[in-house]
Structure formats: structure tokens, C-alpha cells
Coordinates of C-alpha atoms in Angstrom, one line a residue:
Chain A
M234 CA -20.6 -48.4 -1.8
N235 CA -17.5 -48.7 0.3
T236 CA -19.0 -47.7 4.0
R237 CA -15.7 -47.8 5.5
G238 CA -14.7 -44.7 3.2
L239 CA -17.6 -43.0 4.1
R240 CA -16.4 -41.9 7.4
S241 CA -13.7 -39.8 6.0
Q242 CA -15.8 -37.6 4.2
L243 CA -18.3 -37.0 7.0
K244 CA -15.3 -36.1 8.9
D245 CA -14.3 -33.1 6.9
S246 CA -17.1 -30.9 7.6
V247 CA -16.0 -28.0 10.0
P248 CA -17.8 -28.0 13.3
V249 CA -17.5 -24.7 15.4
T250 CA -16.3 -26.3 18.5
G251 CA -13.3 -28.2 16.8
L252 CA -12.1 -24.8 15.4
C253 CA -8.6 -24.5 16.9
P254 CA -7.5 -27.6 19.2
Q255 CA -4.5 -26.3 21.5
A256 CA -2.7 -29.4 20.6
G257 CA 0.2 -29.3 18.1
P258 CA 1.7 -32.3 16.2
Y259 CA 2.9 -34.1 19.3
G260 CA 0.0 -33.8 21.3
V261 CA 1.5 -30.9 23.5
Q262 CA 0.3 -27.0 23.8
D263 CA 1.9 -25.5 20.6
S264 CA 2.6 -22.0 22.4
L265 CA 4.6 -20.6 19.5
R266 CA 1.9 -20.9 17.0
R267 CA -1.4 -20.7 19.1
G268 CA -0.4 -18.9 22.2
F269 CA -1.2 -20.1 25.6
S270 CA -3.8 -22.4 26.2
S271 CA -7.1 -21.2 27.8
V272 CA -11.0 -22.2 27.3
K273 CA -11.5 -18.4 25.6
N274 CA -8.9 -19.5 22.6
E275 CA -10.1 -22.8 22.3
L276 CA -13.8 -21.6 21.4
L277 CA -13.2 -18.2 19.6
P278 CA -11.7 -17.9 16.2
S279 CA -8.5 -15.8 16.2
H280 CA -9.6 -13.5 13.6
P281 CA -12.9 -12.3 12.5
L282 CA -12.5 -13.8 9.2
E283 CA -11.2 -16.9 9.9
L284 CA -14.8 -18.8 10.2
S285 CA -16.1 -17.1 7.2
E286 CA -12.9 -18.0 5.0
K287 CA -12.9 -21.7 6.1
N288 CA -16.6 -22.0 5.4
F289 CA -16.8 -19.4 2.2
Q290 CA -17.0 -22.4 -0.4
L291 CA -19.3 -24.6 1.9
N292 CA -21.7 -21.5 2.3
Q293 CA -21.7 -20.4 -1.4
D294 CA -22.7 -23.8 -2.5
K295 CA -25.3 -23.8 -0.3
M296 CA -26.9 -20.3 -1.5
N297 CA -26.4 -21.3 -4.8
F298 CA -28.3 -24.7 -4.7
N299 CA -31.0 -23.0 -2.7
T300 CA -31.5 -20.4 -5.4
L301 CA -31.3 -22.9 -7.8
R302 CA -33.8 -25.0 -6.1
N303 CA -36.2 -22.6 -5.9
I304 CA -36.0 -21.4 -9.5
Q305 CA -35.8 -24.9 -11.3
G306 CA -37.1 -27.4 -8.8
L307 CA -35.6 -30.0 -6.9
H308 CA -33.9 -32.1 -9.7
A309 CA -31.3 -29.1 -10.6
P310 CA -29.4 -29.0 -7.3
L311 CA -29.7 -32.7 -7.1
K312 CA -28.1 -33.2 -10.4
L313 CA -25.4 -31.0 -9.7
Q314 CA -24.5 -32.3 -6.6
M315 CA -24.3 -35.8 -8.0
E316 CA -21.8 -34.3 -10.9
Y317 CA -19.8 -32.5 -8.0
R318 CA -19.6 -35.8 -5.5
A319 CA -18.2 -37.6 -8.9
A320 CA -15.9 -35.0 -9.7
R321 CA -14.6 -35.0 -6.2
Q322 CA -13.5 -38.3 -6.2
I323 CA -10.9 -37.9 -8.8
Q324 CA -8.0 -37.5 -6.9
R325 CA -4.3 -38.6 -6.8
L326 CA -2.8 -40.8 -3.6
P327 CA -4.2 -39.3 -0.7
F328 CA -0.9 -37.4 0.4
L329 CA -0.2 -35.8 -3.0
P330 CA -2.0 -32.5 -4.0
S331 CA -4.4 -33.1 -6.8
S332 CA -5.2 -30.2 -9.2
N333 CA -9.1 -30.8 -8.7
L334 CA -9.6 -29.8 -12.6
A335 CA -13.2 -31.4 -13.0
L336 CA -14.2 -29.9 -9.7
D337 CA -12.8 -26.4 -10.7
T338 CA -14.5 -26.8 -14.2
L339 CA -17.7 -27.7 -12.6
R340 CA -17.6 -24.8 -10.1
G341 CA -16.3 -22.2 -12.7
S342 CA -13.5 -21.4 -10.8
D343 CA -10.8 -22.3 -13.4
D344 CA -11.3 -18.8 -15.1
T345 CA -11.2 -16.7 -11.7
I346 CA -8.0 -15.9 -9.6
G347 CA -8.6 -15.4 -6.0
F348 CA -6.5 -15.5 -2.9
E349 CA -6.2 -19.3 -2.6
D350 CA -4.6 -19.3 -6.0
I351 CA -1.7 -16.6 -4.9
L352 CA -1.5 -17.4 -1.2
N353 CA -0.4 -20.6 0.3
D354 CA -0.5 -22.6 -2.9
P355 CA -0.9 -26.1 -1.7
V356 CA 1.4 -27.4 -4.4
Q357 CA 4.1 -25.7 -3.1
S358 CA 3.4 -26.3 0.6
E359 CA 6.4 -27.1 2.4
M360 CA 4.7 -30.1 4.5
M361 CA 3.5 -33.3 3.4
G362 CA 1.3 -35.5 5.3
D363 CA 2.6 -38.6 6.5
P364 CA 1.5 -41.0 3.6
H365 CA 0.9 -44.3 5.9
I366 CA -1.5 -42.1 8.0
M367 CA -3.5 -40.3 5.2
T368 CA -4.0 -43.5 3.4
E369 CA -5.5 -45.0 6.8
Y370 CA -7.6 -42.2 7.2
K371 CA -8.9 -42.4 3.7
L372 CA -10.0 -46.0 4.1
G373 CA -11.4 -45.3 7.1
V374 CA -9.1 -47.6 9.2
L375 CA -7.4 -44.8 11.5
Chain B
M731 CA -0.6 -40.6 20.6
L732 CA 0.6 -38.7 17.8
N733 CA -1.8 -36.0 16.5
I734 CA -0.7 -35.5 12.9
S735 CA -3.3 -33.5 10.7
T736 CA -4.9 -35.5 8.2
K737 CA -6.6 -32.7 6.4
T738 CA -5.2 -31.7 3.0
P739 CA -3.7 -28.2 2.7
T740 CA -5.8 -25.3 0.9
G741 CA -4.7 -22.2 -0.4
G742 CA -5.6 -18.9 0.8
F743 CA -5.2 -17.0 4.0
S744 CA -3.8 -18.4 7.2
F745 CA -4.4 -17.3 10.3
E746 CA -2.1 -19.5 12.2
N747 CA -0.3 -16.1 13.7
T748 CA -3.1 -14.1 14.7
R749 CA -3.2 -15.1 18.2
R750 CA 0.7 -14.9 18.6
N751 CA 0.5 -11.3 16.8
A752 CA -2.1 -10.2 19.3
V753 CA 0.0 -11.1 22.4
L754 CA 3.1 -9.9 20.9
E755 CA 1.2 -6.4 20.1
A756 CA -0.4 -6.3 23.9
N757 CA 2.9 -6.7 25.4
L758 CA 4.8 -4.3 23.1
S759 CA 2.3 -1.5 23.9
E760 CA 2.4 -2.3 27.5
K761 CA 6.3 -1.2 27.5
G762 CA 5.0 1.8 25.2
Y763 CA 6.4 0.7 21.7
S764 CA 3.9 0.2 19.0
A765 CA 4.1 -2.4 16.5
P766 CA 4.8 -1.3 12.8
N767 CA 1.9 0.2 10.5
A768 CA 1.2 -0.8 7.1
R769 CA 2.1 2.0 4.6
K770 CA -1.1 3.9 3.8
T771 CA -1.7 6.4 0.9
G772 CA -3.9 9.3 2.7
T773 CA -4.3 10.8 -0.8
T774 CA -6.6 13.0 -3.3
I775 CA -7.9 11.1 -6.2
A776 CA -10.7 12.3 -8.5
G777 CA -12.3 11.1 -11.7
L778 CA -14.6 13.3 -14.0
I779 CA -16.6 12.4 -17.0
F780 CA -16.1 14.5 -20.2
K781 CA -17.6 14.4 -23.6
D782 CA -15.3 11.8 -25.3
G783 CA -14.4 9.8 -22.2
V784 CA -13.1 9.8 -18.6
I785 CA -10.3 11.7 -16.8
L786 CA -8.8 9.9 -13.7
G787 CA -6.3 12.1 -11.5
A788 CA -4.3 11.5 -8.6
D789 CA -1.7 13.1 -6.4
T790 CA 1.4 11.0 -5.6
R791 CA 2.3 11.3 -2.1
A792 CA 2.5 7.7 0.2
T793 CA 2.8 8.3 3.9
D794 CA 3.6 6.1 6.9
D795 CA 1.8 7.8 9.7
M796 CA 3.2 11.1 10.0
V797 CA 6.3 10.7 7.7
V798 CA 6.4 10.8 3.7
A799 CA 7.3 7.2 2.7
D800 CA 7.2 7.9 -1.0
K801 CA 7.4 11.1 -2.9
N802 CA 6.3 9.9 -6.1
C803 CA 4.1 6.9 -6.0
M804 CA 2.1 5.7 -8.9
K805 CA -1.7 5.7 -7.8
I806 CA -3.2 5.3 -11.4
H807 CA -3.1 1.4 -12.0
Y808 CA -4.2 -0.1 -15.2
I809 CA -6.7 -2.7 -15.6
S810 CA -7.3 -3.8 -18.9
L811 CA -6.0 -2.9 -22.4
S812 CA -9.0 -1.3 -23.7
E813 CA -10.3 0.9 -21.1
T814 CA -10.3 0.8 -17.6
F815 CA -7.9 2.3 -15.2
F816 CA -8.0 2.3 -11.3
T817 CA -6.8 5.0 -8.6
L818 CA -6.4 4.1 -5.3
P819 CA -6.4 5.6 -1.9
G820 CA -5.9 3.5 1.2
V821 CA -3.2 0.7 2.2
A822 CA -0.5 0.6 -0.6
A823 CA 0.0 -3.1 -0.5
D824 CA -3.7 -3.9 -0.4
A825 CA -4.1 -1.8 -3.4
D826 CA -1.5 -3.1 -5.4
V827 CA -2.5 -6.7 -5.1
T828 CA -6.1 -5.9 -5.6
T829 CA -5.3 -4.4 -8.7
Q830 CA -3.1 -7.3 -10.1
M831 CA -5.7 -9.9 -9.2
M832 CA -8.4 -7.8 -10.8
S833 CA -6.6 -7.4 -13.7
S834 CA -5.9 -11.2 -14.4
N835 CA -9.5 -11.8 -13.6
V836 CA -10.9 -9.2 -16.1
E837 CA -8.7 -10.8 -18.9
L838 CA -9.7 -14.1 -18.0
H839 CA -13.2 -13.1 -18.2
S840 CA -13.1 -11.2 -21.4
L841 CA -11.2 -14.3 -22.8
S842 CA -13.9 -16.7 -21.8
T843 CA -16.8 -14.5 -22.8
G844 CA -15.1 -13.5 -26.2
R845 CA -16.1 -9.9 -25.8
P846 CA -14.3 -6.9 -24.5
P847 CA -14.6 -6.3 -20.7
L848 CA -17.3 -3.7 -19.2
V849 CA -16.4 -1.3 -16.5
A850 CA -19.5 -2.7 -14.5
M851 CA -18.1 -6.2 -14.6
V852 CA -14.8 -4.8 -13.1
T853 CA -16.8 -2.8 -10.3
R854 CA -19.0 -5.9 -9.7
Q855 CA -16.0 -8.4 -9.1
L856 CA -13.9 -5.8 -7.0
K857 CA -17.1 -5.1 -4.8
Q858 CA -17.9 -8.8 -4.2
M859 CA -14.3 -9.3 -3.1
L860 CA -13.9 -6.5 -0.8
F861 CA -17.6 -7.5 0.7
R862 CA -16.1 -10.8 1.2
Y863 CA -13.3 -9.7 3.2
Q864 CA -15.4 -7.3 5.5
G865 CA -13.2 -4.4 4.8
H866 CA -10.1 -6.0 6.0
I867 CA -8.7 -5.3 2.8
G868 CA -8.2 -1.4 3.4
S869 CA -8.4 0.0 -0.2
S870 CA -11.3 2.2 -1.5
L871 CA -10.9 3.1 -5.5
I872 CA -12.3 4.8 -8.2
V873 CA -12.5 2.8 -11.4
G874 CA -13.1 4.6 -15.0
G875 CA -13.4 3.6 -18.3
V876 CA -15.0 3.6 -21.6
D877 CA -16.8 0.5 -22.9
V878 CA -19.6 -0.3 -25.4
N879 CA -22.2 1.9 -22.8
G880 CA -20.0 4.9 -22.9
P881 CA -17.8 6.5 -20.6
Q882 CA -18.6 5.5 -16.8
L883 CA -17.0 6.2 -13.2
Y884 CA -17.5 4.2 -10.3
S885 CA -16.1 4.7 -6.6
I886 CA -15.8 1.4 -4.5
Y887 CA -15.3 1.7 -0.6
P888 CA -13.4 -0.9 1.3
H889 CA -16.5 -2.6 2.8
G890 CA -17.9 -3.1 -0.7
S891 CA -20.4 -0.4 -1.5
Y892 CA -20.3 1.6 -4.6
D893 CA -21.6 4.9 -6.5
K894 CA -21.9 5.5 -9.9
L895 CA -21.7 9.3 -10.7
P896 CA -20.2 11.9 -13.2
F897 CA -17.5 13.2 -11.0
L898 CA -16.1 11.5 -7.9
T899 CA -13.4 12.0 -5.3
M900 CA -12.0 9.8 -2.6
G901 CA -9.1 9.9 -0.1
S902 CA -8.4 12.4 2.8
G903 CA -8.4 15.3 0.3
A904 CA -11.8 14.2 -0.9
A905 CA -13.5 17.1 0.8
S906 CA -11.1 19.8 -1.0
A907 CA -11.3 18.3 -4.3
I908 CA -15.1 17.9 -4.4
S909 CA -15.7 21.7 -3.7
V910 CA -13.4 22.6 -6.9
F911 CA -15.7 20.0 -8.9
E912 CA -18.8 21.0 -7.4
D913 CA -18.2 24.6 -8.3
R914 CA -17.0 24.4 -11.7
Y915 CA -18.1 20.9 -13.2
K916 CA -20.6 21.2 -16.3
P917 CA -21.6 18.2 -18.3
N918 CA -20.1 17.4 -21.8
M919 CA -16.8 19.6 -21.2
E920 CA -13.9 19.8 -23.6
L921 CA -10.6 17.7 -23.2
E922 CA -8.4 20.8 -22.0
E923 CA -11.1 22.4 -20.0
A924 CA -11.6 19.1 -18.1
K925 CA -7.7 18.4 -17.8
Q926 CA -7.5 21.8 -16.5
L927 CA -10.6 21.1 -13.8
V928 CA -9.2 17.9 -12.5
R929 CA -5.5 19.5 -12.1
D930 CA -7.2 22.3 -10.0
A931 CA -9.3 19.6 -8.0
I932 CA -6.1 17.5 -7.1
T933 CA -4.0 20.8 -6.4
A934 CA -6.7 21.8 -4.1
G935 CA -6.4 18.3 -2.0
I936 CA -2.4 18.8 -2.2
F937 CA -2.6 22.2 -0.6
C938 CA -5.2 21.5 1.8
D939 CA -4.8 17.9 3.1
L940 CA -1.6 16.9 5.0
G941 CA -1.7 13.5 3.3
S942 CA -1.6 14.3 0.0
G943 CA 1.3 16.0 -2.0
S944 CA 3.9 16.3 -4.5
N945 CA 2.9 15.9 -8.2
V946 CA -0.5 15.5 -9.8
D947 CA -0.9 12.5 -12.2
L948 CA -3.6 12.6 -15.0
C949 CA -5.0 9.7 -17.1
V950 CA -7.1 10.5 -20.1
I951 CA -9.1 7.7 -21.2
T952 CA -11.2 7.8 -24.6
D953 CA -12.8 5.0 -26.6
K954 CA -9.8 5.1 -29.0
T955 CA -6.7 6.1 -26.6
V956 CA -5.4 5.9 -23.1
D957 CA -2.9 8.7 -22.2
Y958 CA -1.3 8.5 -19.0
L959 CA 0.2 11.7 -18.0
R960 CA 2.7 11.2 -15.0
G961 CA 3.6 14.2 -13.5
Y962 CA 1.2 16.5 -15.3
D963 CA 1.8 19.3 -13.0
Q964 CA 4.3 19.8 -10.0
P965 CA 2.4 22.6 -7.9
V966 CA 5.0 22.4 -5.2
Q967 CA 8.6 23.0 -6.1
K968 CA 11.3 22.6 -3.9
G969 CA 12.7 26.4 -3.0
M970 CA 16.0 27.7 -4.4
R971 CA 18.1 29.8 -2.3
G972 CA 18.2 33.5 -3.1
G973 CA 22.1 34.1 -2.5
T974 CA 25.0 32.5 -0.9
Y975 CA 25.7 32.4 3.0
R976 CA 29.4 32.4 3.0
Y977 CA 31.3 35.2 4.5
K978 CA 34.4 36.4 2.8
P979 CA 37.7 35.7 4.5
G980 CA 38.8 39.0 6.6
T981 CA 35.1 39.6 7.4
T982 CA 35.8 39.3 11.2
A983 CA 38.5 41.7 12.2
V984 CA 41.2 40.1 14.6
L985 CA 41.9 42.1 18.0
T986 CA 44.6 40.1 19.9
K987 CA 46.5 37.1 19.0
T988 CA 48.5 35.0 21.7
V989 CA 50.6 31.8 20.9
T990 CA 51.7 29.2 23.2
P991 CA 53.9 26.5 22.6
L992 CA 53.3 23.1 24.3
P993 CA 56.5 21.6 25.7
L994 CA 56.9 17.9 24.5
D995 CA 59.4 15.5 25.7
V996 CA 60.3 12.5 23.4
V997 CA 59.8 9.4 25.5
D998 CA 60.3 6.4 23.3
E999 CA 61.4 6.0 19.8
S1000 CA 61.0 3.0 17.8
V1001 CA 61.4 2.0 14.3
Q1002 CA 58.9 -0.8 12.7
V1003 CA 60.0 -1.7 9.1
M1004 CA 57.2 -2.2 6.5
D1005 CA 56.9 -5.3 4.5
T1006 CA 56.7 -3.9 1.0
E1007 CA 57.8 -6.6 -1.2

């Protein structure tokens, strides 16, 4: 397995203290979007739903896998997580948006519509990550 | 060192501006102004199960704090072709988006299961969504319809709780409307009697509650048909003037008349030719 690529996968889980770093894109305080810098701003979420929405999919999965483990035994969540991991690796180049069709089908979210499909659609996002930086991050070189 | 985001963008709500908005609102309220409010629909809505199906009723007023924002807004929304309709008090925009998303979800679900949708399914999806957002989506609703299990009526509150009852009212005028229902409801009523009862309940809400007004909309759902009676009744008509209030010329007698000519001298005279080609 490519151990250098493993670091980029570990980096993507969301710790609480890393919630809202005050620096904007150039390392300077982004007053317009984040307000004045203070310790409280950095530690607490700005909206009561922010944390819960960020981790919603992760928490749903955890709950479902736990229930599945209790009902069917350890093999069921293990097999499913193996399939999820495989499906998650089917992506386009790191800076292009992927449809995640296989992952959606596994999750069952291909026949539901939620706010993540209507608002802030990544396909129509106005900003794109810098291709070089994104590829370096993906390969673990950054 | 450049600190560029290396995360792929995801969809859904963006909380970027909440801090800025909180600071702005705090500054405004210090000076005595207030931020604009979302338009709510303090309302009376009611639902009733009769012999062959369900009747949903609503008033048509949308208020913006103390001002009527819309005199004739539609509060009964349709969810799916076969049976279920919604009615909604709460924040108007939340209600609209919720309805549209639910209608799409119900269609997708019934296509994927291959069966006509159940009212209980709509209720479950709605309450799970409203619970996920912990009441920040401010819409409470009545869902009614006829499916294979017969006519059913559910009410759902903004935080995600629900009730299943034979007659229901919600909104700011709920107390007035439920009193009419409690007095005259009987199980298995006929269509005309049931329509009259719902109309009376909504009218009670319109007269006794400041947040409800204008017309009564009804929607009759049976297992074969859906009848949307918009503007079924208009209990509050605009008044007509009894007579004219103009005075005849000569009504006031003239006692004295003084004419004072103003002396004006011609100071300067100039002619400007217009270009009329």
C-alpha cells in the first residue's frame, strides 16, 4: 500500500480544535468572513449546527455500523467498510469534483435529495483548489 | 507560507458568515435598529378525517412581524400525485423549500420501491429532517392523505415530534380552531358537513387571531380525487361605502368677496427661438 498517500487520508477527519483557524488564504486574519480574532472564536463553533452538520455523515455511519455489528456480527460492518473504502478511491484528479456515484449507491443516497444536493453544489463552486498543491497533498509530499 | 485549503468542497449549508452576521446584528441593535426578519405565516391550519378521506384547511395571510406581507398566499402544498398534501405555518421560505424537497424525495422513494407512497413515509422523512436541524428550520406542518391504510392525518412540529390524530389544528390560531372541532366533531361525517366544519374552524381562527386572515382554502382528498378549493370562503369582505361624501357646489354661502390686484412690472424681455426642424 502506498504509505505516503495514507497521510492524506488521516488528515481528513475533523478534530474539534481545528474547527475554525483564524487565518485566511494568505495566513492573515480574514476579518470579513471570520470576524475579529479571539480565543473564543477559535474554540467555539459559530453556529450550533456547524459541528453537527460537519460530522453528520460520519456519525450516521458510526451509528449504523454499530447497530449492524450488534445484529449480524463483526463481519457485516467490516465487509461494508471495505466496500466503502474501495468506492472512495474512485476519484478524478484531486482538484476536479467527482460524482462519487459508487459511494452514493453504497450509501443509498442516490435516491434521496437533501440540502447537500441543493445548496452549495461542489460542481458549481466558483473556486478551484490549486492543482499542484492538491496533487502534492494527495500524494503525501506536501 | 501560503495556507491554501486542501479540502475538496462539499455541498450543504455554509456557516462562513454566521460570525460576521452576529457582529453586524450586535452593532445594529446598539444603535437601535433591528435586522430584517424572515417572513412568517402566523396562521390557522386545520385537518379532519371524514368518511371517505381527509379535508385540510388553511387561512391565507402571511405576516412580517406586525405587517401583512401577503393577503392571499398558498399554504396548502401538494406532495404527491396520489394523495398527500401539506399545510404549513412557520417561516414561509423554510416551508416552501421543505415542501419541494419532500415532494422530490417521495417521488424518488416510490419509484425505487415501485409502490405508491404512504403518508407515514412522508411523515417519517420530514421528522427525521427536522430533527437533524434541531428546530432551526422553523416550519410546523400538517400532513394528510389517503393511502392503502386508509385516510391519515399527522402533525409535525419544528423540532421533529409528531402526532397522529383524527382532527388537528396548528398555528397561532390553533386554539380557536380546535375549540370548534372539539365541539362539533363526530367520526365518519359526510362530505358537506365536514367541509362546513373545517370552514367554521378556520373562520374562528381568522376572527379570533391577529396572525390569520383573508380567505379560507380547503383541500378535499379522497382515495380517488384531490380537490383544491382555493378561496372557498371569504368571511372578511372589504366594506362598501354607503353614500357619496362630495358636497354640491353652492353648499357654502359666500358672505364677502375682496379682489386685490398685484402690480407687476416687466423687468426683462427675451425671445428664445425653438429649434423645430
